[in-house]
Coordinates of C-alpha atoms and ligand atoms in Angstrom, one line a residue:
X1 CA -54.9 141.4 -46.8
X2 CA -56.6 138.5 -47.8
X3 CA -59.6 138.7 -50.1
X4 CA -61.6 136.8 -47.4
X5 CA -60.8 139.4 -44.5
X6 CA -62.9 142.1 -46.3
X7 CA -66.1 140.4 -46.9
X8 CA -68.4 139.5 -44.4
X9 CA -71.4 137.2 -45.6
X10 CA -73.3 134.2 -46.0
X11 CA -71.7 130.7 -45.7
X12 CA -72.5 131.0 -49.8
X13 CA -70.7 134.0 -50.1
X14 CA -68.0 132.7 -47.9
X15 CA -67.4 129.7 -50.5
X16 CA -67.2 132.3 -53.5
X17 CA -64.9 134.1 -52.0
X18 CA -62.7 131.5 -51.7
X19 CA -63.0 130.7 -55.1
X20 CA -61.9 134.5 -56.1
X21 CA -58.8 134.0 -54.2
X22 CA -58.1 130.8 -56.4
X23 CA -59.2 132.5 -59.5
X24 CA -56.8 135.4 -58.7
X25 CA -53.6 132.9 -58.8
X26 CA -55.0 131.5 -62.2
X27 CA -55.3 135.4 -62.8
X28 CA -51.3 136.1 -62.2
X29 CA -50.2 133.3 -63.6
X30 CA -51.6 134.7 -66.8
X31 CA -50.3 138.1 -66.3
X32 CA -46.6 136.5 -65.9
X33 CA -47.4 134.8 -69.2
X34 CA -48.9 138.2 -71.0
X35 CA -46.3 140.4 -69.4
X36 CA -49.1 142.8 -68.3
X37 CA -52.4 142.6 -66.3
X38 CA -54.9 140.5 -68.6
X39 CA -57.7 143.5 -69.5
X40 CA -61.6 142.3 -69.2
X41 CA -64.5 143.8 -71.2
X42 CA -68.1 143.4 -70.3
X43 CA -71.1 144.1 -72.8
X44 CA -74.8 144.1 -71.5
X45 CA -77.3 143.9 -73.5
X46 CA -81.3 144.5 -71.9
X47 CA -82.0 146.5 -68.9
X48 CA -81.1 148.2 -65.8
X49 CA -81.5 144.3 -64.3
X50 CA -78.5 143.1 -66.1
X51 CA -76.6 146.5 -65.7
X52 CA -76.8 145.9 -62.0
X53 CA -75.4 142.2 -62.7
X54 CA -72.8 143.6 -65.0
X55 CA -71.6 145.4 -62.4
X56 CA -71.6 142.2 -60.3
X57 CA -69.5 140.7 -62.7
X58 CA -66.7 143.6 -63.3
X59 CA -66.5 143.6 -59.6
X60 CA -65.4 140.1 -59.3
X61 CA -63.4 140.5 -62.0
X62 CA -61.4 143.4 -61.0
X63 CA -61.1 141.6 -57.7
X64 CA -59.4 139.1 -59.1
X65 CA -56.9 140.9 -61.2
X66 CA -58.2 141.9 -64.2
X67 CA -58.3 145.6 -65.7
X68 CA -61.6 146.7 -66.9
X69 CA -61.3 148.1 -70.8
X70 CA -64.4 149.0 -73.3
X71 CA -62.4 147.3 -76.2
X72 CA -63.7 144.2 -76.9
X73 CA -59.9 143.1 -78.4
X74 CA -59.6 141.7 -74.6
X75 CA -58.2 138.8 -72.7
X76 CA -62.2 138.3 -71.5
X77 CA -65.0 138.9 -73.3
X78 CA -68.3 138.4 -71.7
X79 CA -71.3 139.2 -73.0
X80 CA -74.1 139.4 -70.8
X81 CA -77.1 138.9 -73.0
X82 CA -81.1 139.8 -73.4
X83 CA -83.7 138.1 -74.7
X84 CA -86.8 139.9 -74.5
X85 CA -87.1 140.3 -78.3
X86 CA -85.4 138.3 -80.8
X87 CA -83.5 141.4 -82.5
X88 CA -81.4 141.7 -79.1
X89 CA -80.5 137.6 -79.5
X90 CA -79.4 138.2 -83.5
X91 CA -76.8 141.0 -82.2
X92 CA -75.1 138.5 -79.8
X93 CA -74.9 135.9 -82.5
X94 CA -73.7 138.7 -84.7
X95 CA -71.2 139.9 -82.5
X96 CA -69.9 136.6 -81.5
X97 CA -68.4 135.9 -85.3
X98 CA -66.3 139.1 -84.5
X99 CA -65.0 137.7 -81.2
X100 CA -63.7 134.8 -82.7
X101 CA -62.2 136.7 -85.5
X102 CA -60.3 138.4 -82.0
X103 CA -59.5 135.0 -80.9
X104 CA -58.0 133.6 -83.4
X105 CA -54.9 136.3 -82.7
X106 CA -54.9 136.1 -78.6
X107 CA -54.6 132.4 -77.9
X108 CA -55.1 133.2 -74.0
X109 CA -58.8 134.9 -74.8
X110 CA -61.3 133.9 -72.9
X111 CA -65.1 134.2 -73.7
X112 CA -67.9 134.0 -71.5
X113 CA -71.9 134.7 -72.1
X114 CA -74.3 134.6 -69.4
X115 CA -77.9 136.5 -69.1
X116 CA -81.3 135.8 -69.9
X117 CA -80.6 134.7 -73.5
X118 CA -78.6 131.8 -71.9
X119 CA -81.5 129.9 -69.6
X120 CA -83.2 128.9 -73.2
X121 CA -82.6 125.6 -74.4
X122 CA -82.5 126.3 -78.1
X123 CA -79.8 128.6 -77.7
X124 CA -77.6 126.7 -75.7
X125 CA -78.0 123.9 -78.1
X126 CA -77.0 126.7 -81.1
X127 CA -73.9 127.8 -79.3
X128 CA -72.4 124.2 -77.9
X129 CA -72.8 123.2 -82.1
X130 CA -72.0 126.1 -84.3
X131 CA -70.3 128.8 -81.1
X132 CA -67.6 126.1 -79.9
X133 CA -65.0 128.8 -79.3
X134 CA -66.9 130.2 -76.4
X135 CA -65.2 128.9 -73.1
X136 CA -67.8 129.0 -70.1
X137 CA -71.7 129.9 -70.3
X138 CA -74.1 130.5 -67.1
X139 CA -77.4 131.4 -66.4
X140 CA -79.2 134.3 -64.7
X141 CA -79.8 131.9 -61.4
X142 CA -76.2 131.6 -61.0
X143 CA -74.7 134.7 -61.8
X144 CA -73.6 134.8 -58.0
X145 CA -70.9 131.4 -58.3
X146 CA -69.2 133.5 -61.3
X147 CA -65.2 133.4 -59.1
X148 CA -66.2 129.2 -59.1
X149 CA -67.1 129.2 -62.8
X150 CA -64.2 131.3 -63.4
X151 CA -61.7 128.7 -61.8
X152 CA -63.5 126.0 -63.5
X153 CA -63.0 127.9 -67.1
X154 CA -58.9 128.0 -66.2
X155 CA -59.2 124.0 -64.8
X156 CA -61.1 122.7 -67.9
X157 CA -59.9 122.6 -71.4
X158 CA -63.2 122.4 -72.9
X159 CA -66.5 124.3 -72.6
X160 CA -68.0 125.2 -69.4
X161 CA -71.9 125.4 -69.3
X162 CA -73.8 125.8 -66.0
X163 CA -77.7 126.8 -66.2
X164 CA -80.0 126.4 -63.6
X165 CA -84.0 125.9 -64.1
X166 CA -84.5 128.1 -61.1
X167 CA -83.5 129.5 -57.8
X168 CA -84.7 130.2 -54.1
X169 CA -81.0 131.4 -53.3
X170 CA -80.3 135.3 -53.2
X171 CA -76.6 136.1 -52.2
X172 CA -75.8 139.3 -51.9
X173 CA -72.4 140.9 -50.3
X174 CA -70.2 140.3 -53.0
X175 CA -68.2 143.0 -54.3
X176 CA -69.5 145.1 -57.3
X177 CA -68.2 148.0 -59.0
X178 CA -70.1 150.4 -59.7
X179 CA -70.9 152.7 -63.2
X180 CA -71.4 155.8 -61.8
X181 CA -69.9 156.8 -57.9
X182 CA -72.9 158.2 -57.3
X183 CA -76.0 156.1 -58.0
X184 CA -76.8 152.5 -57.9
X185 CA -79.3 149.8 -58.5
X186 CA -80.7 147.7 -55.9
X187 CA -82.1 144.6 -56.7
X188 CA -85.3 144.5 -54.3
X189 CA -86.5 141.3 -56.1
X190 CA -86.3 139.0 -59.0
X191 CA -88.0 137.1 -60.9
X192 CA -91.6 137.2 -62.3
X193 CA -95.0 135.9 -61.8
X194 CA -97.7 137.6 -63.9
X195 CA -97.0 135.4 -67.6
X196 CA -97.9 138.0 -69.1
X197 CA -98.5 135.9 -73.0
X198 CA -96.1 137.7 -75.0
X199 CA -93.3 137.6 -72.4
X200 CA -90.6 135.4 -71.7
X201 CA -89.0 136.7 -69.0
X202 CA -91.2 134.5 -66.3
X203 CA -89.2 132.0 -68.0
X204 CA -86.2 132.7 -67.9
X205 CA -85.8 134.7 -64.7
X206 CA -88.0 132.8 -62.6
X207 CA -90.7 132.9 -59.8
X208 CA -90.9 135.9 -57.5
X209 CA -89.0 136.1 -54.5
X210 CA -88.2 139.7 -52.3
X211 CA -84.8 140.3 -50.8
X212 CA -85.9 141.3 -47.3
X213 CA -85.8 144.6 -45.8
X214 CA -83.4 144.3 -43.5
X215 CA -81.2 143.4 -46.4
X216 CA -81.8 146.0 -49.2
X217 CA -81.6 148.5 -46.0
X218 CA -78.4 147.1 -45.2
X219 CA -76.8 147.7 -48.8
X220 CA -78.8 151.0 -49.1
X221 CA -77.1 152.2 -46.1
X222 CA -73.8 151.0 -47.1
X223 CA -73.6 152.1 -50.3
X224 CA -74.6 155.7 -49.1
X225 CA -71.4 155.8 -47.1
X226 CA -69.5 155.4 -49.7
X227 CA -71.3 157.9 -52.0
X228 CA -73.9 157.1 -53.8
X229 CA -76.9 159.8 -53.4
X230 CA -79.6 158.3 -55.8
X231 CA -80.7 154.7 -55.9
X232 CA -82.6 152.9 -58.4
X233 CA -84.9 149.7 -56.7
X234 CA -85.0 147.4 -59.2
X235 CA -87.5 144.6 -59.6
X236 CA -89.7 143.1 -63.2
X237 CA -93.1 143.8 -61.1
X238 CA -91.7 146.1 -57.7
X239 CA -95.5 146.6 -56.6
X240 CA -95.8 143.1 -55.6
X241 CA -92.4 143.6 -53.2
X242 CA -92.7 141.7 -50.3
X243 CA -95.5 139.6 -50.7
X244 CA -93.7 136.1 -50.4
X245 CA -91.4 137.5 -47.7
X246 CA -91.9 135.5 -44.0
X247 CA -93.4 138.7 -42.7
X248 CA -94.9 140.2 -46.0
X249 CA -94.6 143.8 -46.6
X250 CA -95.5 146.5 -49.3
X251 CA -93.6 147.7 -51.7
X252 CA -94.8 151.3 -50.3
X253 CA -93.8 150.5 -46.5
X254 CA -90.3 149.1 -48.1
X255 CA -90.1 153.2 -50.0
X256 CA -91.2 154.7 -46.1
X257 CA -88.2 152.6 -44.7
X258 CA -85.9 153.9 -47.7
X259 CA -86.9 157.2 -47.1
X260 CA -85.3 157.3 -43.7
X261 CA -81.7 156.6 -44.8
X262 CA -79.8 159.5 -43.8
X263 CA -77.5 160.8 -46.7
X264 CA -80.1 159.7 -49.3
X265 CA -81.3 162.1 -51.8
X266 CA -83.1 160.8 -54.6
X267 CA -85.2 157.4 -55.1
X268 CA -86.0 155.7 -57.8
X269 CA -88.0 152.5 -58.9
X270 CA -88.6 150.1 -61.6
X271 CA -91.0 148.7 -63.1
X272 CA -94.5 149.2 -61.7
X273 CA -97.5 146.6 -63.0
X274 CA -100.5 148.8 -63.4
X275 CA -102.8 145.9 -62.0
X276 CA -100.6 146.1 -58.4
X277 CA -100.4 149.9 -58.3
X278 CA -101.8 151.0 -55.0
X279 CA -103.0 153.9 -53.3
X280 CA -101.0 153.0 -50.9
X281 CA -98.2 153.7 -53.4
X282 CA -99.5 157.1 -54.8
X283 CA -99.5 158.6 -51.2
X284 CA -96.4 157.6 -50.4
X285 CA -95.0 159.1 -53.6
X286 CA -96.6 162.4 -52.9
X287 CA -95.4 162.8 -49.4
X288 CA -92.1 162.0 -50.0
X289 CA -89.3 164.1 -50.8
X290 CA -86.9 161.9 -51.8
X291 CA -89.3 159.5 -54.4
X292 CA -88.3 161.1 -58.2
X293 CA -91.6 162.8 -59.6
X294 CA -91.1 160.0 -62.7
X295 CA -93.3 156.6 -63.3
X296 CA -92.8 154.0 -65.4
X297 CA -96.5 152.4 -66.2
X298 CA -96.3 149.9 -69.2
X299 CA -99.6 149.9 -71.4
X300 CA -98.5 147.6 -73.6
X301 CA -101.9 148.2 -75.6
X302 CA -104.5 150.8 -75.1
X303 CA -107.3 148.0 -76.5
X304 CA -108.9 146.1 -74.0
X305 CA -109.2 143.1 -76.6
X306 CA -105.5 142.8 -77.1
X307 CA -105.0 143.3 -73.3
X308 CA -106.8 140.3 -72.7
X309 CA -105.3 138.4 -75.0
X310 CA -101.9 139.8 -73.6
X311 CA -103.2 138.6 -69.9
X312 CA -102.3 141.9 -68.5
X313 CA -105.3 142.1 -66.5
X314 CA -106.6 145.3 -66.5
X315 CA -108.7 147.2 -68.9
X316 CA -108.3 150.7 -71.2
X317 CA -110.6 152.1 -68.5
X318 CA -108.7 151.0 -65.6
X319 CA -105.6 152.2 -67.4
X320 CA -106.9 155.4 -67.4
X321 CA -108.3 155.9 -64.7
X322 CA -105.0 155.3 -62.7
X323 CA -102.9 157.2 -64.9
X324 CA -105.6 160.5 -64.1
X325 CA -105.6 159.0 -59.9
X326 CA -101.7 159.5 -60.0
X327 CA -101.9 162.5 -62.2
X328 CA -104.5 164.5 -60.0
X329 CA -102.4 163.4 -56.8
X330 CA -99.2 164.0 -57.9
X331 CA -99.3 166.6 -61.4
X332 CA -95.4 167.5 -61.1
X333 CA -95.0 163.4 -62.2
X334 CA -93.3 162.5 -65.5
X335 CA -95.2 159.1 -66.4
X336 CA -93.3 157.0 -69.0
X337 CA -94.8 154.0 -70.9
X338 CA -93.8 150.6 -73.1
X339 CA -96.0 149.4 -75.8
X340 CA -96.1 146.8 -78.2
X341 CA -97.4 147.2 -81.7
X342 CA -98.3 143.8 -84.0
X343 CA -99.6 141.4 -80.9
X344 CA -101.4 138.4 -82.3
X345 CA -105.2 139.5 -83.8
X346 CA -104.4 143.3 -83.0
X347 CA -105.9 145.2 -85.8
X348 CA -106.6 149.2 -86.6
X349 CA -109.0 149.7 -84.5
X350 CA -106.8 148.1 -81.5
X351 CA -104.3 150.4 -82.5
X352 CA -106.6 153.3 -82.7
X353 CA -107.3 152.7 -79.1
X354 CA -104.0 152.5 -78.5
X355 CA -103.0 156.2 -79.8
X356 CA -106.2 157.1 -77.8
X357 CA -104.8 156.1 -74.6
X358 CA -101.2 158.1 -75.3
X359 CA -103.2 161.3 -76.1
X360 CA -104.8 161.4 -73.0
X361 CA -102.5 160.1 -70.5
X362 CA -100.1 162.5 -72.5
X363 CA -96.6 160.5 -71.5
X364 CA -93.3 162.0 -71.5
X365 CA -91.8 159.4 -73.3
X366 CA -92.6 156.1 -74.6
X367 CA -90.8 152.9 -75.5
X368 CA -92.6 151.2 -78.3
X369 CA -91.8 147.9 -79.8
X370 CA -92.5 146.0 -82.5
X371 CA -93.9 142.3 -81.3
X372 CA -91.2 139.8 -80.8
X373 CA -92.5 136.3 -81.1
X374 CA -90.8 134.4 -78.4
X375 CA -91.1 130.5 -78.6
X376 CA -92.6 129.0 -75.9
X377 CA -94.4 131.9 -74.7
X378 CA -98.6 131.3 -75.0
X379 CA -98.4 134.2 -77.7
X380 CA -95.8 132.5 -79.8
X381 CA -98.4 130.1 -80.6
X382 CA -101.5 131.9 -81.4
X383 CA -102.7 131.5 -85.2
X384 CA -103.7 135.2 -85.8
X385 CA -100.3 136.4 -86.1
X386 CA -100.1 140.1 -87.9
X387 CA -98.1 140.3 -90.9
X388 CA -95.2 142.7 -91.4
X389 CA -96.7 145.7 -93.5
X390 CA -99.4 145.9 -91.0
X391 CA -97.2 146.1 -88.3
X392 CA -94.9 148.4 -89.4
X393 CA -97.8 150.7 -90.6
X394 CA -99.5 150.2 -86.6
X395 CA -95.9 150.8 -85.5
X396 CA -95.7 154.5 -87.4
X397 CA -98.4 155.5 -86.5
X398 CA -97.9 155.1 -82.8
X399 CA -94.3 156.2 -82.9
X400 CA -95.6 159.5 -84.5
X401 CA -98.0 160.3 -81.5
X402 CA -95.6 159.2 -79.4
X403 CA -93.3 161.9 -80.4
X404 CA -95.6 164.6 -81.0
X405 CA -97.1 164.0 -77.3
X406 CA -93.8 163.3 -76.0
X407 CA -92.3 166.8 -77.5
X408 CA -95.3 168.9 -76.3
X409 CA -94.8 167.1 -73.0
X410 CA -91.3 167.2 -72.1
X411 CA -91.3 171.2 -73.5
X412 CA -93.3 172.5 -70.5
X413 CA -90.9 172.7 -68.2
X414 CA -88.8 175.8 -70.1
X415 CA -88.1 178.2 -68.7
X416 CA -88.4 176.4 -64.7
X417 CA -85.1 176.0 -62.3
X418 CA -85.2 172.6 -61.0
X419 CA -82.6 170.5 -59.3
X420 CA -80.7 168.1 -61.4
X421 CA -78.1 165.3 -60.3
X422 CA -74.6 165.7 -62.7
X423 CA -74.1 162.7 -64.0
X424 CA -71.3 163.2 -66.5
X425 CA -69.1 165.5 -69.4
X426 CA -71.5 165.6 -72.0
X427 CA -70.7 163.0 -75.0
X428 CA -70.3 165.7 -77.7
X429 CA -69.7 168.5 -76.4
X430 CA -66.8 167.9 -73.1
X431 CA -67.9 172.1 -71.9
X432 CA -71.0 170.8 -71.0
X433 CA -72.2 168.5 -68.1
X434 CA -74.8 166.0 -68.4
X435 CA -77.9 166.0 -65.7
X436 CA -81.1 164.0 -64.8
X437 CA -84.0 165.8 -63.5
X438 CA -86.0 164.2 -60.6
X439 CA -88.8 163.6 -63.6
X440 CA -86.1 161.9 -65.3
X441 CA -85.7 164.9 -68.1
X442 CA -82.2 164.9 -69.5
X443 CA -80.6 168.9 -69.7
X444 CA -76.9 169.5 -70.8
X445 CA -75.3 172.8 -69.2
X446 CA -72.1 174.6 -68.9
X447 CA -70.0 173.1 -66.2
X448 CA -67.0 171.0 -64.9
X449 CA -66.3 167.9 -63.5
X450 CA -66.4 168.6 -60.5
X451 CA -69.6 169.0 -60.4
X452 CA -70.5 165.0 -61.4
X453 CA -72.7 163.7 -58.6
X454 CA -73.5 166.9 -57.0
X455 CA -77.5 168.1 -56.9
X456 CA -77.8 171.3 -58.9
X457 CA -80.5 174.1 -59.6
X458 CA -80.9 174.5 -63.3
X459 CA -82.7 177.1 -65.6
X460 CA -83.8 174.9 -68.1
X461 CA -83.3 177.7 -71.3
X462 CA -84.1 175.5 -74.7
X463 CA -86.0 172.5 -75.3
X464 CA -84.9 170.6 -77.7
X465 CA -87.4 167.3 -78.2
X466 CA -86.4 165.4 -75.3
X467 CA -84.0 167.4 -73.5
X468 CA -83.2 170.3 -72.6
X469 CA -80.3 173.0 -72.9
X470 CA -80.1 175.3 -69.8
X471 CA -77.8 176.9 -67.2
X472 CA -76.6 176.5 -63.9
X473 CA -78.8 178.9 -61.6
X474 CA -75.7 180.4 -59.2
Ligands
5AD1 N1 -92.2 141.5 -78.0 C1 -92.0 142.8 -78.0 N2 -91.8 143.5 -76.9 C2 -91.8 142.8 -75.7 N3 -91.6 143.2 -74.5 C3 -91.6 142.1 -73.7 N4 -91.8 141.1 -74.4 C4 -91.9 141.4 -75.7 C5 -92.1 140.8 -76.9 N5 -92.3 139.5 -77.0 C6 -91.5 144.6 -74.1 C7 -92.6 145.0 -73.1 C8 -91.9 145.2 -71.8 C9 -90.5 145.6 -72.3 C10 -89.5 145.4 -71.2 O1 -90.3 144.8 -73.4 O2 -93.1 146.3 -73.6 O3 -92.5 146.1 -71.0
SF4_2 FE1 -83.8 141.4 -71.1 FE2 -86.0 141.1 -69.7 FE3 -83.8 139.8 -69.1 FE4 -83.9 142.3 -68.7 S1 -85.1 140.8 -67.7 S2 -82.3 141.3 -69.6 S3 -85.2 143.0 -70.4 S4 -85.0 139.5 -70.9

């Protein structure tokens, strides 16, 4: 059958398609050459938004003839990159000496880098001067033409780059292939509006726009056929789905409509702006019995000064007083938090507040990180930048309560049966099975394979910090 038979679409999608039948020939020839099917290997860096475009990218590329491997010693590298913080941009450059070093012995390699790192100028400039071995680079607003930049990397002898400023296209109905059989991410929207000063992702990713509902209900429903029981609706700022759609919606009608899908078991969402959070929102999440009992609520910082000066738009006070709304409505909910130590001007005091706010909200995890200054983001330029020591000593500090809080926390649950999804044989230990709880709680338990992807009562036995150790409740 031809590639184009299977795929139904937009006239966009159409095109690409095309171009993945192309791309295939370019594909065997160079299996002919190689005497075996060329092997790809894709590395993400970031989060769950460029997982779900990873998977974009392995699904074209298995569609076109390559075998997927985890060794980067492959016939096509791509490294799909992050740049939130710097530290995440110094690994790709670090990693792309050792590629080369891989090059140098498989004249047919191919690498590619693509991601949020890409769509700033400085970097592109780095890589086109001191990177020249890499063969094609693209952006995050035209991940979706990757089969036509593929044909134009086997056409062209030199570089390919292709970045785009921005985008008001969304094409969907590609093929993808998925991590796990039985979850998936759903992009629901992309891009970002709120600047917050720190962050560059507005930047990089773009202005707002929603996928409509008919749409993410069209995927949603197809991907249950073929097996997925948990989704994951992924968007930088979810609670302002739907707002620039022709006939705007909530992001908490969008979760009713999920809701409905038969065969659907578990829903998930990511990330929530505490400014946009609704009440709207809160009842939905407490009627539903498919919405995880887990939020993710960036603080960022607990001082009202610094959250100012971040442009977050909300206050310590307001902070809180969502955080005991949602915990009073729903108290089964796991509520997880980011938060950045060292902004510009923060001092003891800011930080102080800061360890306030986890103590009370009492979070069952938290991600903090150390302030990245990212150029051409309003923070990057402030005067009152904190020195390292300080940092570091704010960051401790925080990281500490964090863990004490997060320990307490997490340990409540022992001794409970509660349902978890299998996800997969346990890393260390291949007698044990891997689960997620609907609060997002990790517990390892005896069990087979067979089990991966079923939902599961467990008796969760032993805490241990973050996760637990418990049995399967027959
Ligand atoms: N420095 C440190 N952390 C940052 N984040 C975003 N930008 C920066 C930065 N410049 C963190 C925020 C955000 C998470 C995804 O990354 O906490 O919620
Ligand atoms: Fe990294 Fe943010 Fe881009 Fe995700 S959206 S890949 S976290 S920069």
């Amino acid at each position: 059958m031809r590639i184009t038979e299977k795929y139904e679409g937009s006239k966009e999608t159409i095109r690409q398609i095309t171009y993945m039948e192309k791309a295939g020939v370019y594909v065997e020839e160079l299996s002919r050459k190689l005497g075996r099917k060329p092997s790809c290997c894709v590395t993400t860096f970031g989060c769950q938004m460029n997982a779900r475009d990873s998977e974009k990218l392995v699904g074209i590329l298995q569609e076109v003839g390559y075998e997927l491997t985890e060794d980067e010693n492959a016939d096509f590298v791509i490294y799909n990159t992050c740049t939130v913080r710097d530290n995440a941009n110094q690994r790709v450059y670090g990693r792309l000496g050792h590629l080369n070093s891989l090059k140098k012995k498989n004249p047919y390699m191919k690498i590619a880098l693509c991601g949020c790192m890409m769509q700033e100028p400085s970097v592109i400039e780095k890589i086109c001067q001191s990177y020249r071995f890499v063969d094609l680079i693209f952006g995050t607003h035209n991940i979706y033409k990757f089969a036509e930049l593929l044909v134009k990397m086997f056409e062209d002898d030199k570089m390919v780059v292709d970045i785009w400023e921005d985008t008001d296209q969304i094409v969907e109905d590609l093929p993808v292939e998925r991590k796990y059989p039985f979850k998936s991410g759903i992009n629901i929207m992309f891009g970002c509006n709120n600047f917050c000063s720190y962050c560059i992702v507005p930047y990089v990713r773009g202005r707002e726009r929603s996928r409509s509902l008919e749409d993410i209900l069209h995927e949603i429903e197809s991907l249950v056929s073929d097996g997925v029981v948990e989704v994951m609706l992924l968007g930088q700022n979810v609670n302002s789905y739907g707002k620039n759609l022709e006939h705007p919606i909530t992001f908490a009608q969008l979760l009713r409509e999920v809701e409905k899908i038969e065969g659907l078991k578990r829903i998930r969402f990511m990330t929530s702006h505490p400014k946009d959070l609704s009440d709207e929102l809160i009842q939905v999440m407490k009627e539903s019995k498919k919405i995880c009992r887990h939020l993710h609520l960036p603080l960022q910082s607990g001082s009202t000064r610094i959250l100012n000066a971040m442009n977050r738009r909300y206050t310590k006070e307001q902070y809180l007083a969502l955080a005991a709304k949602i915990r009073k409505e729903i108290p089964d909910i796991a509520i997880t938090t980011d938060i950045i130590v060292g902004f510009p001007g923060e001092e003891a005091q800011d930080v102080d507040e800061t360890i306030d706010v986890i103590q009370k909200v009492q979070y069952d995890n938290a991600f903090t990180f150390i302030y990245s200054k990212r150029t051409g983001t309003p923070a990057a330029a402030m005067e009152n930048q904190v020195p390292e020591a300080v940092v570091k000593e704010g960051f401790d500090r925080v990281l500490k309560v964090v863990q004490d809080t997060a320990r307490e926390r997490v340990s409540r649950l022992e001794g409970q049966v509660l349902d978890a999804l299998v996800e997969e044989v346990n890393e260390q230990d291949d007698s044990l099975m891997t689960g997620r709880l609907s609060n997002n709680t990790i517990v390892h338990f005896k069990g087979d394979e067979s089990l991966i992807g079923q939902i599961v009562p467990v008796h969760l036995k032993e805490c241990h910090g973050f996760y637990y150790l418990g049995e399967i409740q027959e």
